[in-house]
mmCIF file of C-alpha atoms and ligand atoms in Angstrom:
data_model
loop_
_atom_site.group_PDB
_atom_site.id
_atom_site.type_symbol
_atom_site.label_atom_id
_atom_site.label_comp_id
_atom_site.label_asym_id
_atom_site.label_seq_id
_atom_site.Cartn_x
_atom_site.Cartn_y
_atom_site.Cartn_z
ATOM 1 C CA MET A 266 -220.048 -188.432 83.231
ATOM 2 C CA ASN A 267 -220.118 -184.851 84.501
ATOM 3 C CA GLN A 268 -217.048 -182.795 83.794
ATOM 4 C CA LEU A 269 -215.410 -182.187 87.150
ATOM 5 C CA GLN A 270 -213.228 -179.254 88.134
ATOM 6 C CA LEU A 271 -209.840 -180.784 88.930
ATOM 7 C CA THR A 272 -208.466 -179.901 92.370
ATOM 8 C CA GLU A 273 -204.824 -179.149 93.133
ATOM 9 C CA LEU A 274 -204.534 -182.674 94.544
ATOM 10 C CA ASP A 275 -205.933 -184.156 91.293
ATOM 11 C CA LYS A 276 -203.329 -182.194 89.330
ATOM 12 C CA GLN A 277 -200.516 -183.437 91.565
ATOM 13 C CA LEU A 278 -201.802 -186.974 91.188
ATOM 14 C CA ALA A 279 -201.855 -186.550 87.408
ATOM 15 C CA GLU A 280 -198.208 -185.409 87.417
ATOM 16 C CA ALA A 281 -197.252 -188.348 89.668
ATOM 17 C CA LEU A 282 -199.018 -190.816 87.362
ATOM 18 C CA LYS A 283 -197.264 -189.436 84.299
ATOM 19 C CA SER A 284 -193.945 -190.012 86.088
ATOM 20 C CA ILE A 285 -194.990 -193.495 87.217
ATOM 21 C CA ALA A 286 -195.858 -194.276 83.613
ATOM 22 C CA ARG A 287 -192.187 -193.819 82.716
ATOM 23 C CA ARG A 288 -190.808 -195.892 85.643
ATOM 24 C CA GLN A 289 -189.394 -199.076 84.169
ATOM 25 C CA ASP A 290 -188.849 -200.570 87.649
ATOM 26 C CA ILE A 291 -192.575 -200.306 88.482
ATOM 27 C CA LYS A 292 -193.491 -201.742 85.098
ATOM 28 C CA ALA A 293 -191.050 -204.642 85.594
ATOM 29 C CA TYR A 294 -192.470 -205.299 89.070
ATOM 30 C CA LEU A 295 -195.989 -205.494 87.663
ATOM 31 C CA GLU A 296 -194.897 -207.835 84.901
ATOM 32 C CA GLN A 297 -193.204 -210.182 87.352
ATOM 33 C CA ASN A 298 -195.842 -210.185 90.071
ATOM 34 C CA GLU A 299 -198.686 -212.299 88.673
ATOM 35 C CA GLN A 300 -201.274 -211.339 91.319
ATOM 36 C CA MET A 301 -200.582 -207.639 91.051
ATOM 37 C CA ASN A 302 -200.556 -207.918 87.275
ATOM 38 C CA ARG A 303 -203.990 -209.563 87.275
ATOM 39 C CA LEU A 304 -205.424 -206.807 89.470
ATOM 40 C CA VAL A 305 -204.066 -203.946 87.391
ATOM 41 C CA ARG A 306 -205.103 -205.703 84.183
ATOM 42 C CA ARG A 307 -208.702 -205.578 85.428
ATOM 43 C CA ALA A 308 -208.418 -201.795 85.708
ATOM 44 C CA ALA A 309 -206.875 -201.668 82.233
ATOM 45 C CA ALA A 310 -209.857 -203.564 80.773
ATOM 46 C CA GLN A 311 -211.856 -200.324 80.877
ATOM 47 C CA TYR A 312 -209.522 -198.850 78.221
ATOM 48 C CA VAL A 313 -207.817 -201.802 76.505
ATOM 49 C CA THR A 314 -209.792 -204.528 74.734
ATOM 50 C CA GLY A 315 -207.306 -207.260 75.681
ATOM 51 C CA GLU A 316 -203.792 -208.477 75.101
ATOM 52 C CA GLN A 317 -204.638 -210.359 71.891
ATOM 53 C CA ARG A 318 -205.730 -209.188 68.447
ATOM 54 C CA HIS A 319 -208.866 -211.330 68.375
ATOM 55 C CA GLU A 320 -210.154 -209.500 71.470
ATOM 56 C CA ALA A 321 -209.828 -206.187 69.641
ATOM 57 C CA MET A 322 -211.527 -207.660 66.557
ATOM 58 C CA ILE A 323 -214.494 -208.854 68.644
ATOM 59 C CA ALA A 324 -214.859 -205.424 70.258
ATOM 60 C CA ALA A 325 -214.558 -203.763 66.834
ATOM 61 C CA ALA A 326 -217.312 -205.965 65.399
ATOM 62 C CA ARG A 327 -219.623 -205.155 68.318
ATOM 63 C CA LEU A 328 -219.046 -201.425 67.965
ATOM 64 C CA GLU A 329 -219.555 -201.553 64.213
ATOM 65 C CA GLN A 330 -222.859 -203.329 64.760
ATOM 66 C CA LEU A 331 -223.829 -200.377 66.914
ATOM 67 C CA GLY A 332 -223.024 -198.053 64.015
ATOM 68 C CA TYR A 333 -219.593 -196.738 65.024
ATOM 69 C CA ALA A 334 -216.485 -196.640 62.864
ATOM 70 C CA VAL A 335 -213.354 -197.987 64.550
ATOM 71 C CA SER A 336 -209.619 -197.451 64.795
ATOM 72 C CA LEU A 337 -207.351 -200.190 66.107
ATOM 73 C CA GLU A 338 -204.016 -199.742 67.795
ATOM 74 C CA TYR A 339 -201.549 -202.466 68.711
ATOM 75 C CA ILE A 340 -200.068 -200.745 71.755
ATOM 76 C CA GLY A 341 -196.349 -200.208 71.974
ATOM 77 C CA GLU A 342 -193.670 -197.553 71.705
ATOM 78 C CA ASN A 343 -189.974 -196.881 72.115
ATOM 79 C CA THR A 344 -188.900 -200.257 70.778
ATOM 80 C CA THR A 345 -185.134 -200.523 70.985
ATOM 81 C CA SER A 346 -184.205 -203.737 69.178
ATOM 82 C CA GLU A 347 -184.557 -204.557 65.503
ATOM 83 C CA LYS A 348 -186.205 -207.870 66.363
ATOM 84 C CA GLU A 349 -188.918 -206.180 68.431
ATOM 85 C CA CYS A 350 -189.535 -203.678 65.635
ATOM 86 C CA GLU A 351 -189.878 -206.521 63.164
ATOM 87 C CA LEU A 352 -192.352 -208.321 65.452
ATOM 88 C CA ALA A 353 -194.406 -205.138 65.918
ATOM 89 C CA ALA A 354 -194.494 -204.496 62.158
ATOM 90 C CA GLN A 355 -195.507 -208.128 61.598
ATOM 91 C CA GLU A 356 -198.363 -207.801 64.096
ATOM 92 C CA LEU A 357 -199.567 -204.618 62.368
ATOM 93 C CA SER A 358 -199.387 -206.381 59.022
ATOM 94 C CA ASP A 359 -201.407 -209.325 60.403
ATOM 95 C CA LEU A 360 -203.942 -206.858 61.804
ATOM 96 C CA ILE A 361 -204.310 -205.165 58.407
ATOM 97 C CA ALA A 362 -204.705 -208.562 56.716
ATOM 98 C CA GLU A 363 -207.351 -209.653 59.213
ATOM 99 C CA LEU A 364 -209.274 -206.384 58.863
ATOM 100 C CA GLY A 365 -209.106 -206.748 55.086
ATOM 101 C CA ALA A 366 -210.275 -210.379 55.206
ATOM 102 C CA SER A 367 -213.256 -209.461 57.368
ATOM 103 C CA ARG A 368 -214.086 -206.808 54.728
ATOM 104 C CA ARG A 369 -213.941 -204.160 57.390
ATOM 105 C CA SER A 370 -212.379 -200.981 56.153
ATOM 106 C CA GLY A 371 -211.288 -199.389 59.384
ATOM 107 C CA ARG A 372 -208.194 -197.595 60.510
ATOM 108 C CA VAL A 373 -204.962 -198.852 62.034
ATOM 109 C CA SER A 374 -203.079 -196.507 64.345
ATOM 110 C CA PHE A 375 -199.596 -196.828 65.780
ATOM 111 C CA ASP A 376 -196.524 -195.089 67.123
ATOM 112 C CA LEU A 377 -193.576 -194.865 64.747
ATOM 113 C CA SER A 378 -191.288 -195.554 67.699
ATOM 114 C CA HIS A 379 -192.908 -198.995 67.882
ATOM 115 C CA ILE A 380 -191.537 -199.853 64.438
ATOM 116 C CA GLY A 381 -188.046 -198.439 64.558
ATOM 117 C CA LEU A 382 -188.045 -194.637 64.880
ATOM 118 C CA LEU A 383 -185.622 -194.722 67.816
ATOM 119 C CA LEU A 384 -183.171 -196.991 66.003
ATOM 120 C CA ASP A 385 -183.223 -195.417 62.564
ATOM 121 C CA THR A 386 -185.814 -193.223 60.844
ATOM 122 C CA GLU A 387 -185.163 -195.158 57.613
ATOM 123 C CA LEU A 388 -186.247 -198.377 59.329
ATOM 124 C CA ALA A 389 -189.508 -196.805 60.543
ATOM 125 C CA LEU A 390 -190.083 -195.348 57.069
ATOM 126 C CA ALA A 391 -189.473 -198.711 55.384
ATOM 127 C CA TYR A 392 -192.010 -200.474 57.628
ATOM 128 C CA LEU A 393 -194.521 -197.639 57.220
ATOM 129 C CA LEU A 394 -194.270 -197.832 53.430
ATOM 130 C CA GLN A 395 -194.731 -201.613 53.459
ATOM 131 C CA LEU A 396 -197.782 -201.363 55.712
ATOM 132 C CA ALA A 397 -199.338 -198.528 53.706
ATOM 133 C CA ALA A 398 -198.883 -200.456 50.438
ATOM 134 C CA GLN A 399 -200.537 -203.501 52.003
ATOM 135 C CA ALA A 400 -203.418 -201.472 53.489
ATOM 136 C CA LYS A 401 -204.240 -199.331 50.437
ATOM 137 C CA PRO A 402 -205.973 -201.926 48.207
ATOM 138 C CA LEU A 403 -207.927 -203.144 51.242
ATOM 139 C CA GLY A 404 -209.393 -199.665 51.836
ATOM 140 C CA ILE A 405 -207.655 -199.399 55.193
ATOM 141 C CA GLU A 406 -206.037 -196.195 56.345
ATOM 142 C CA LEU A 407 -203.033 -195.936 58.634
ATOM 143 C CA PHE A 408 -202.750 -193.231 61.239
ATOM 144 C CA ILE A 409 -199.497 -192.157 62.846
ATOM 145 C CA SER A 410 -199.805 -191.203 66.507
ATOM 146 C CA MET A 411 -197.870 -188.222 67.850
ATOM 147 C CA GLU A 412 -195.372 -188.907 70.623
ATOM 148 C CA GLU A 413 -193.236 -186.686 72.903
ATOM 149 C CA SER A 414 -191.989 -183.424 71.424
ATOM 150 C CA ALA A 415 -188.421 -184.772 71.264
ATOM 151 C CA LYS A 416 -189.660 -187.026 68.442
ATOM 152 C CA THR A 417 -191.974 -184.598 66.606
ATOM 153 C CA ASP A 418 -189.456 -183.599 63.910
ATOM 154 C CA ARG A 419 -188.547 -187.202 63.144
ATOM 155 C CA ILE A 420 -192.196 -188.305 63.077
ATOM 156 C CA LEU A 421 -193.165 -185.497 60.693
ATOM 157 C CA GLN A 422 -190.136 -186.199 58.512
ATOM 158 C CA VAL A 423 -191.114 -189.872 58.117
ATOM 159 C CA TYR A 424 -194.773 -188.916 57.612
ATOM 160 C CA GLU A 425 -193.938 -186.395 54.865
ATOM 161 C CA GLN A 426 -191.813 -188.907 52.974
ATOM 162 C CA ALA A 427 -194.409 -191.671 53.266
ATOM 163 C CA VAL A 428 -197.515 -189.631 52.492
ATOM 164 C CA ALA A 429 -195.897 -188.410 49.272
ATOM 165 C CA LEU A 430 -196.211 -192.039 48.107
ATOM 166 C CA HIS A 431 -199.293 -193.282 49.949
ATOM 167 C CA LEU A 432 -202.220 -191.002 50.661
ATOM 168 C CA ASN A 433 -203.846 -193.539 52.962
ATOM 169 C CA ILE A 434 -201.594 -192.340 55.813
ATOM 170 C CA GLY A 435 -202.908 -189.839 58.353
ATOM 171 C CA ILE A 436 -201.103 -187.856 61.006
ATOM 172 C CA THR A 437 -201.983 -186.877 64.573
ATOM 173 C CA LEU A 438 -201.220 -183.322 65.678
ATOM 174 C CA GLN A 439 -201.119 -182.020 69.241
ATOM 175 C CA ALA A 440 -202.832 -178.681 69.823
ATOM 176 C CA HIS A 441 -200.907 -178.107 73.054
ATOM 177 C CA LEU A 442 -197.536 -177.692 71.301
ATOM 178 C CA HIS A 443 -196.756 -174.127 70.233
ATOM 179 C CA ARG A 444 -195.127 -175.432 67.054
ATOM 180 C CA THR A 445 -198.257 -177.173 65.753
ATOM 181 C CA TRP A 446 -199.742 -174.157 63.940
ATOM 182 C CA GLU A 447 -196.619 -173.946 61.820
ATOM 183 C CA ASP A 448 -196.583 -177.707 61.240
ATOM 184 C CA VAL A 449 -200.209 -177.585 60.108
ATOM 185 C CA THR A 450 -199.719 -174.687 57.738
ATOM 186 C CA ALA A 451 -196.299 -175.746 56.375
ATOM 187 C CA LYS A 452 -196.210 -179.531 56.360
ATOM 188 C CA LEU A 453 -199.614 -180.910 55.427
ATOM 189 C CA PRO A 454 -200.202 -181.948 51.822
ATOM 190 C CA ALA A 455 -203.521 -180.843 50.297
ATOM 191 C CA GLN A 456 -205.218 -184.213 50.769
ATOM 192 C CA ALA A 457 -203.853 -184.946 54.233
ATOM 193 C CA ARG A 458 -205.904 -186.876 56.755
ATOM 194 C CA VAL A 459 -205.490 -185.284 60.146
ATOM 195 C CA ARG A 460 -206.371 -186.121 63.729
ATOM 196 C CA ILE A 461 -206.323 -183.211 66.165
ATOM 197 C CA VAL A 462 -205.708 -184.035 69.850
ATOM 198 C CA LYS A 463 -204.887 -181.804 72.800
ATOM 199 C CA GLY A 464 -201.736 -183.796 73.656
ATOM 200 C CA ALA A 465 -201.124 -186.476 76.276
ATOM 201 C CA TYR A 466 -197.439 -186.023 77.131
ATOM 202 C CA GLN A 467 -195.878 -183.977 79.892
ATOM 203 C CA GLU A 468 -193.900 -181.217 78.179
ATOM 204 C CA ASP A 469 -192.012 -178.111 79.328
ATOM 205 C CA GLU A 470 -194.258 -175.102 79.629
ATOM 206 C CA GLU A 471 -191.999 -173.120 77.250
ATOM 207 C CA ILE A 472 -193.141 -175.300 74.379
ATOM 208 C CA CYS A 473 -196.751 -176.064 75.211
ATOM 209 C CA LEU A 474 -199.992 -174.823 76.727
ATOM 210 C CA PRO A 475 -201.458 -176.648 79.729
ATOM 211 C CA ARG A 476 -205.133 -177.682 79.805
ATOM 212 C CA SER A 477 -206.929 -174.323 79.775
ATOM 213 C CA GLN A 478 -209.388 -172.141 77.919
ATOM 214 C CA ALA A 479 -206.444 -170.882 75.850
ATOM 215 C CA LEU A 480 -205.716 -174.463 74.760
ATOM 216 C CA ASN A 481 -209.367 -175.002 73.831
ATOM 217 C CA GLU A 482 -209.295 -171.802 71.771
ATOM 218 C CA ARG A 483 -206.148 -172.954 70.001
ATOM 219 C CA TYR A 484 -207.723 -176.366 69.386
ATOM 220 C CA LEU A 485 -210.705 -174.653 67.755
ATOM 221 C CA GLU A 486 -208.472 -172.445 65.651
ATOM 222 C CA LEU A 487 -206.466 -175.418 64.360
ATOM 223 C CA LEU A 488 -209.587 -177.436 63.757
ATOM 224 C CA THR A 489 -211.316 -174.611 61.874
ATOM 225 C CA HIS A 490 -208.216 -174.235 59.709
ATOM 226 C CA VAL A 491 -207.909 -177.915 58.749
ATOM 227 C CA VAL A 492 -211.654 -178.312 58.205
ATOM 228 C CA THR A 493 -211.926 -175.238 55.996
ATOM 229 C CA GLN A 494 -208.864 -176.370 54.040
ATOM 230 C CA GLY A 495 -210.919 -179.458 53.116
ATOM 231 C CA HIS A 496 -208.835 -182.052 54.966
ATOM 232 C CA GLN A 497 -210.369 -185.246 56.296
ATOM 233 C CA VAL A 498 -210.366 -184.578 60.016
ATOM 234 C CA SER A 499 -210.823 -186.608 63.170
ATOM 235 C CA ILE A 500 -211.831 -184.431 66.090
ATOM 236 C CA ALA A 501 -210.203 -186.448 68.859
ATOM 237 C CA THR A 502 -211.405 -185.050 72.158
ATOM 238 C CA HIS A 503 -213.840 -185.979 74.937
ATOM 239 C CA ASP A 504 -214.243 -182.387 76.070
ATOM 240 C CA GLU A 505 -217.997 -181.898 76.036
ATOM 241 C CA ALA A 506 -217.904 -178.094 76.302
ATOM 242 C CA LEU A 507 -215.458 -177.912 73.385
ATOM 243 C CA ILE A 508 -217.559 -180.371 71.382
ATOM 244 C CA GLU A 509 -220.611 -178.179 71.951
ATOM 245 C CA VAL A 510 -218.792 -175.183 70.422
ATOM 246 C CA ILE A 511 -217.550 -177.328 67.520
ATOM 247 C CA LEU A 512 -221.123 -178.382 66.778
ATOM 248 C CA GLN A 513 -222.413 -174.820 67.063
ATOM 249 C CA LYS A 514 -219.789 -173.660 64.580
ATOM 250 C CA GLY A 515 -220.999 -176.273 62.084
ATOM 251 C CA LEU A 516 -217.539 -177.836 61.758
ATOM 252 C CA LEU A 517 -219.054 -181.311 61.743
ATOM 253 C CA ASP A 518 -221.245 -180.499 58.767
ATOM 254 C CA ARG A 519 -218.333 -180.800 56.331
ATOM 255 C CA PRO A 520 -217.723 -184.123 54.551
ATOM 256 C CA GLY A 521 -214.884 -186.243 55.969
ATOM 257 C CA VAL A 522 -215.081 -184.749 59.463
ATOM 258 C CA GLU A 523 -215.818 -187.037 62.406
ATOM 259 C CA PHE A 524 -215.451 -187.406 66.144
ATOM 260 C CA GLU A 525 -212.949 -189.968 67.348
ATOM 261 C CA MET A 526 -212.848 -191.051 70.980
ATOM 262 C CA LEU A 527 -210.829 -193.480 73.023
ATOM 263 C CA TYR A 528 -212.448 -196.785 73.939
ATOM 264 C CA GLY A 529 -213.867 -196.732 77.457
ATOM 265 C CA ILE A 530 -213.748 -192.960 77.858
ATOM 266 C CA GLU A 531 -217.032 -191.063 78.019
ATOM 267 C CA PRO A 532 -218.947 -193.803 76.131
ATOM 268 C CA GLU A 533 -222.259 -192.114 76.911
ATOM 269 C CA LEU A 534 -221.017 -188.967 75.150
ATOM 270 C CA SER A 535 -220.080 -191.048 72.092
ATOM 271 C CA ALA A 536 -223.505 -192.691 72.181
ATOM 272 C CA ARG A 537 -225.312 -189.338 72.416
ATOM 273 C CA LEU A 538 -223.343 -187.848 69.526
ATOM 274 C CA GLN A 539 -223.947 -190.909 67.413
ATOM 275 C CA ALA A 540 -227.670 -190.939 68.238
ATOM 276 C CA ALA A 541 -227.804 -187.292 67.114
ATOM 277 C CA GLY A 542 -226.535 -188.449 63.713
ATOM 278 C CA HIS A 543 -222.866 -187.416 63.965
ATOM 279 C CA PRO A 544 -220.153 -189.762 62.692
ATOM 280 C CA VAL A 545 -218.247 -191.207 65.650
ATOM 281 C CA ARG A 546 -215.186 -193.442 65.542
ATOM 282 C CA ILE A 547 -214.031 -195.420 68.571
ATOM 283 C CA TYR A 548 -210.299 -195.935 69.049
ATOM 284 C CA LEU A 549 -209.633 -199.465 70.306
ATOM 285 C CA THR A 550 -206.350 -200.707 71.701
ATOM 286 C CA TYR A 551 -204.900 -204.136 72.383
ATOM 287 C CA GLY A 552 -201.562 -205.694 73.240
ATOM 288 C CA GLN A 553 -199.329 -206.623 76.142
ATOM 289 C CA GLU A 554 -197.889 -203.111 76.571
ATOM 290 C CA TRP A 555 -200.994 -201.652 78.206
ATOM 291 C CA TYR A 556 -199.288 -200.284 81.333
ATOM 292 C CA LEU A 557 -198.205 -196.886 79.957
ATOM 293 C CA TYR A 558 -201.534 -196.522 78.183
ATOM 294 C CA LEU A 559 -203.454 -197.148 81.417
ATOM 295 C CA CYS A 560 -201.322 -194.594 83.316
ATOM 296 C CA HIS A 561 -202.039 -191.962 80.657
ATOM 297 C CA ARG A 562 -205.775 -192.551 80.767
ATOM 298 C CA ILE A 563 -205.845 -192.181 84.542
ATOM 299 C CA ALA A 564 -203.419 -189.239 84.607
ATOM 300 C CA GLU A 565 -205.467 -187.198 82.145
ATOM 301 C CA TYR A 566 -208.549 -187.621 84.330
ATOM 302 C CA PRO A 567 -207.496 -188.475 87.909
ATOM 303 C CA PRO A 568 -211.025 -189.406 89.096
ATOM 304 C CA ASN A 569 -210.467 -192.528 86.949
ATOM 305 C CA LEU A 570 -208.268 -193.766 89.758
ATOM 306 C CA TYR A 571 -211.418 -194.409 91.833
ATOM 307 C CA ARG A 572 -212.905 -196.372 88.960
ATOM 308 C CA ALA A 573 -209.652 -198.330 88.578
ATOM 309 C CA VAL A 574 -209.712 -199.359 92.237
ATOM 310 C CA ILE A 575 -213.368 -200.424 91.953
ATOM 311 C CA HIS A 576 -212.603 -202.477 88.846
ATOM 312 C CA MET A 577 -209.662 -204.169 90.559
ATOM 313 C CA ILE A 578 -211.868 -205.699 93.212
ATOM 314 C CA GLN A 579 -215.014 -206.178 91.143
ATOM 315 C CA GLU A 580 -215.804 -209.806 90.351
ATOM 316 C CA GLU A 581 -217.801 -209.176 87.185
ATOM 317 C CA PRO A 582 -215.642 -208.794 84.059
ATOM 318 C CA ILE A 583 -215.711 -205.242 82.714
ATOM 319 C CA ASP A 584 -217.738 -204.739 79.563
ATOM 320 C CA ALA A 585 -216.901 -201.218 78.435
ATOM 321 C CA ILE A 586 -218.959 -201.649 75.231
ATOM 322 C CA ALA A 587 -222.239 -201.986 77.121
ATOM 323 C CA SER A 588 -222.318 -198.188 77.597
ATOM 324 C CA TYR A 589 -222.033 -197.463 73.851
ATOM 325 C CA GLY A 590 -225.649 -198.375 73.111
ATOM 326 C CA GLU A 591 -227.882 -201.341 72.539
ATOM 327 C CA LEU A 592 -228.364 -203.335 69.413
ATOM 328 C CA PRO A 593 -231.871 -202.861 68.007
ATOM 329 C CA ALA A 594 -234.172 -205.825 68.756
ATOM 330 C CA ARG A 595 -234.703 -208.096 65.723
HETATM 331 P P1 LIG B 626 -209.283 -182.898 78.417
HETATM 332 O O1 LIG B 626 -208.104 -183.682 78.866
HETATM 333 O O2 LIG B 626 -209.236 -181.427 78.542
HETATM 334 O O3 LIG B 626 -210.550 -183.420 79.167
HETATM 335 C C1 LIG B 626 -211.831 -182.817 78.954
HETATM 336 C C2 LIG B 626 -212.891 -183.708 79.549
HETATM 337 O O4 LIG B 626 -212.925 -184.937 78.824
HETATM 338 C C3 LIG B 626 -212.614 -184.101 81.001
HETATM 339 O O5 LIG B 626 -213.117 -183.129 81.898
HETATM 340 C C4 LIG B 626 -213.391 -185.408 81.078
HETATM 341 O O6 LIG B 626 -214.764 -185.167 81.235
HETATM 342 C C5 LIG B 626 -213.172 -186.016 79.719
HETATM 343 N N1 LIG B 626 -211.975 -186.860 79.735
HETATM 344 C C6 LIG B 626 -210.773 -186.623 79.178
HETATM 345 N N2 LIG B 626 -209.937 -187.653 79.388
HETATM 346 C C7 LIG B 626 -210.628 -188.551 80.111
HETATM 347 C C8 LIG B 626 -210.312 -189.806 80.660
HETATM 348 N N3 LIG B 626 -209.101 -190.360 80.520
HETATM 349 N N4 LIG B 626 -211.257 -190.448 81.365
HETATM 350 C C9 LIG B 626 -212.490 -189.924 81.527
HETATM 351 N N5 LIG B 626 -212.851 -188.728 81.031
HETATM 352 C C10 LIG B 626 -211.928 -188.046 80.337
HETATM 353 N N6 LIG B 626 -202.374 -187.827 72.507
HETATM 354 C C11 LIG B 626 -201.120 -187.691 72.040
HETATM 355 O O7 LIG B 626 -200.309 -186.988 72.636
HETATM 356 N N7 LIG B 626 -200.755 -188.350 70.887
HETATM 357 C C12 LIG B 626 -201.628 -189.113 70.174
HETATM 358 O O8 LIG B 626 -201.275 -189.672 69.135
HETATM 359 C C13 LIG B 626 -202.955 -189.241 70.670
HETATM 360 N N8 LIG B 626 -203.880 -189.987 69.991
HETATM 361 C C14 LIG B 626 -205.210 -189.922 70.384
HETATM 362 C C15 LIG B 626 -206.210 -190.495 69.590
HETATM 363 C C16 LIG B 626 -207.552 -190.338 69.929
HETATM 364 C C17 LIG B 626 -208.613 -190.947 69.079
HETATM 365 C C18 LIG B 626 -207.907 -189.600 71.091
HETATM 366 C C19 LIG B 626 -209.348 -189.372 71.471
HETATM 367 C C20 LIG B 626 -206.917 -189.058 71.896
HETATM 368 C C21 LIG B 626 -205.574 -189.219 71.567
HETATM 369 N N9 LIG B 626 -204.575 -188.679 72.352
HETATM 370 C C22 LIG B 626 -203.303 -188.579 71.857
HETATM 371 C C23 LIG B 626 -204.871 -188.206 73.738
HETATM 372 C C24 LIG B 626 -205.165 -186.717 73.779
HETATM 373 O O9 LIG B 626 -204.012 -185.972 73.522
HETATM 374 C C25 LIG B 626 -205.684 -186.316 75.175
HETATM 375 O O10 LIG B 626 -204.698 -186.596 76.135
HETATM 376 C C26 LIG B 626 -206.978 -187.020 75.564
HETATM 377 O O11 LIG B 626 -207.861 -187.105 74.489
HETATM 378 C C27 LIG B 626 -207.685 -186.237 76.692
HETATM 379 O O12 LIG B 626 -207.908 -184.935 76.287
HETATM 380 P P2 LIG B 626 -209.345 -184.352 75.875
HETATM 381 O O13 LIG B 626 -209.223 -183.637 74.596
HETATM 382 O O14 LIG B 626 -210.352 -185.417 75.919
HETATM 383 O O15 LIG B 626 -209.658 -183.205 76.922
#
């Protein structure tokens, strides 16, 4: 896909979608209205493998056959009851067990607010420690996603405590936040596994940079720092111009450095990078809580709204994997 210049209208649409993503009344309406739900679910299929774990496992197996590494996320955040936290942690544990049984190493990603961060940081920490202990002997790594800035301190606090015991836990850092440089230089242990993203959440401009050349420069600066410090790094962006600079600077030539891209976004770019011999990981999601995820994916690239409308009325089921490459003929 060509990188388009976003118009003022696109930017306004993006802001509106980020607000819609937070509207519980719209979400509840979609959940209750079966027809509407089915339509929007079709649009979500471009970015979410399905509502059930086995759908994610099938997609993961197909991508691995094509030579990609994978990450899996059971979507969910801001869980506010202990029971829901327990169910989410159980699902993550079942996912780890299934990945282990299929002898797939892989990576499991999640939001700490899905497993208790909003109720009690100790609860989130306890689940994280259990999951990390289960995943370690199976060769599976866990990756903590980064949420809104109001939670950054708590997320880093839980991460620091957990990674001191289990090194198979990675952390996502958002280049758009002004605080991230300090977090990177002050809070990462020597062997930390890091994912660098630009940042998906709407934040006040006092604390973050908007999408801009300045943000890309900061992204590069952070990336260069973590790569030269010898960390294992996932370069999590679909920005082709930025990727070009990263390649020119030789940042991919270091061991343990890879590209990581969201399922269904710029698959041709992933395929080209992989064909050129670069390690590429695809980040797959599944679960019933796909609504917020879909809004984010459209908001960060408003032309996706056209694609969403087309998918809603298209009869053929969407097969996002088809664009990642073809299996070699036997
Ligand atoms: P940017 O938004 O500047 O877009 C650059 C170009 O990339 C666009 O012009 C377009 O060509 C392409 N592009 C970007 N998004 C697209 C889309 N949705 N559809 C089609 N094309 C698109 N964020 C966060 O806050 N916390 C987290 O934990 C994570 N985790 C995470 C994991 C992984 C593996 C990835 C790849 C991303 C995240 N993110 C995230 C999301 C991240 O912060 C960011 O919002 C998106 O990656 C989009 O930003 P880009 O860096 O791609 O560039």
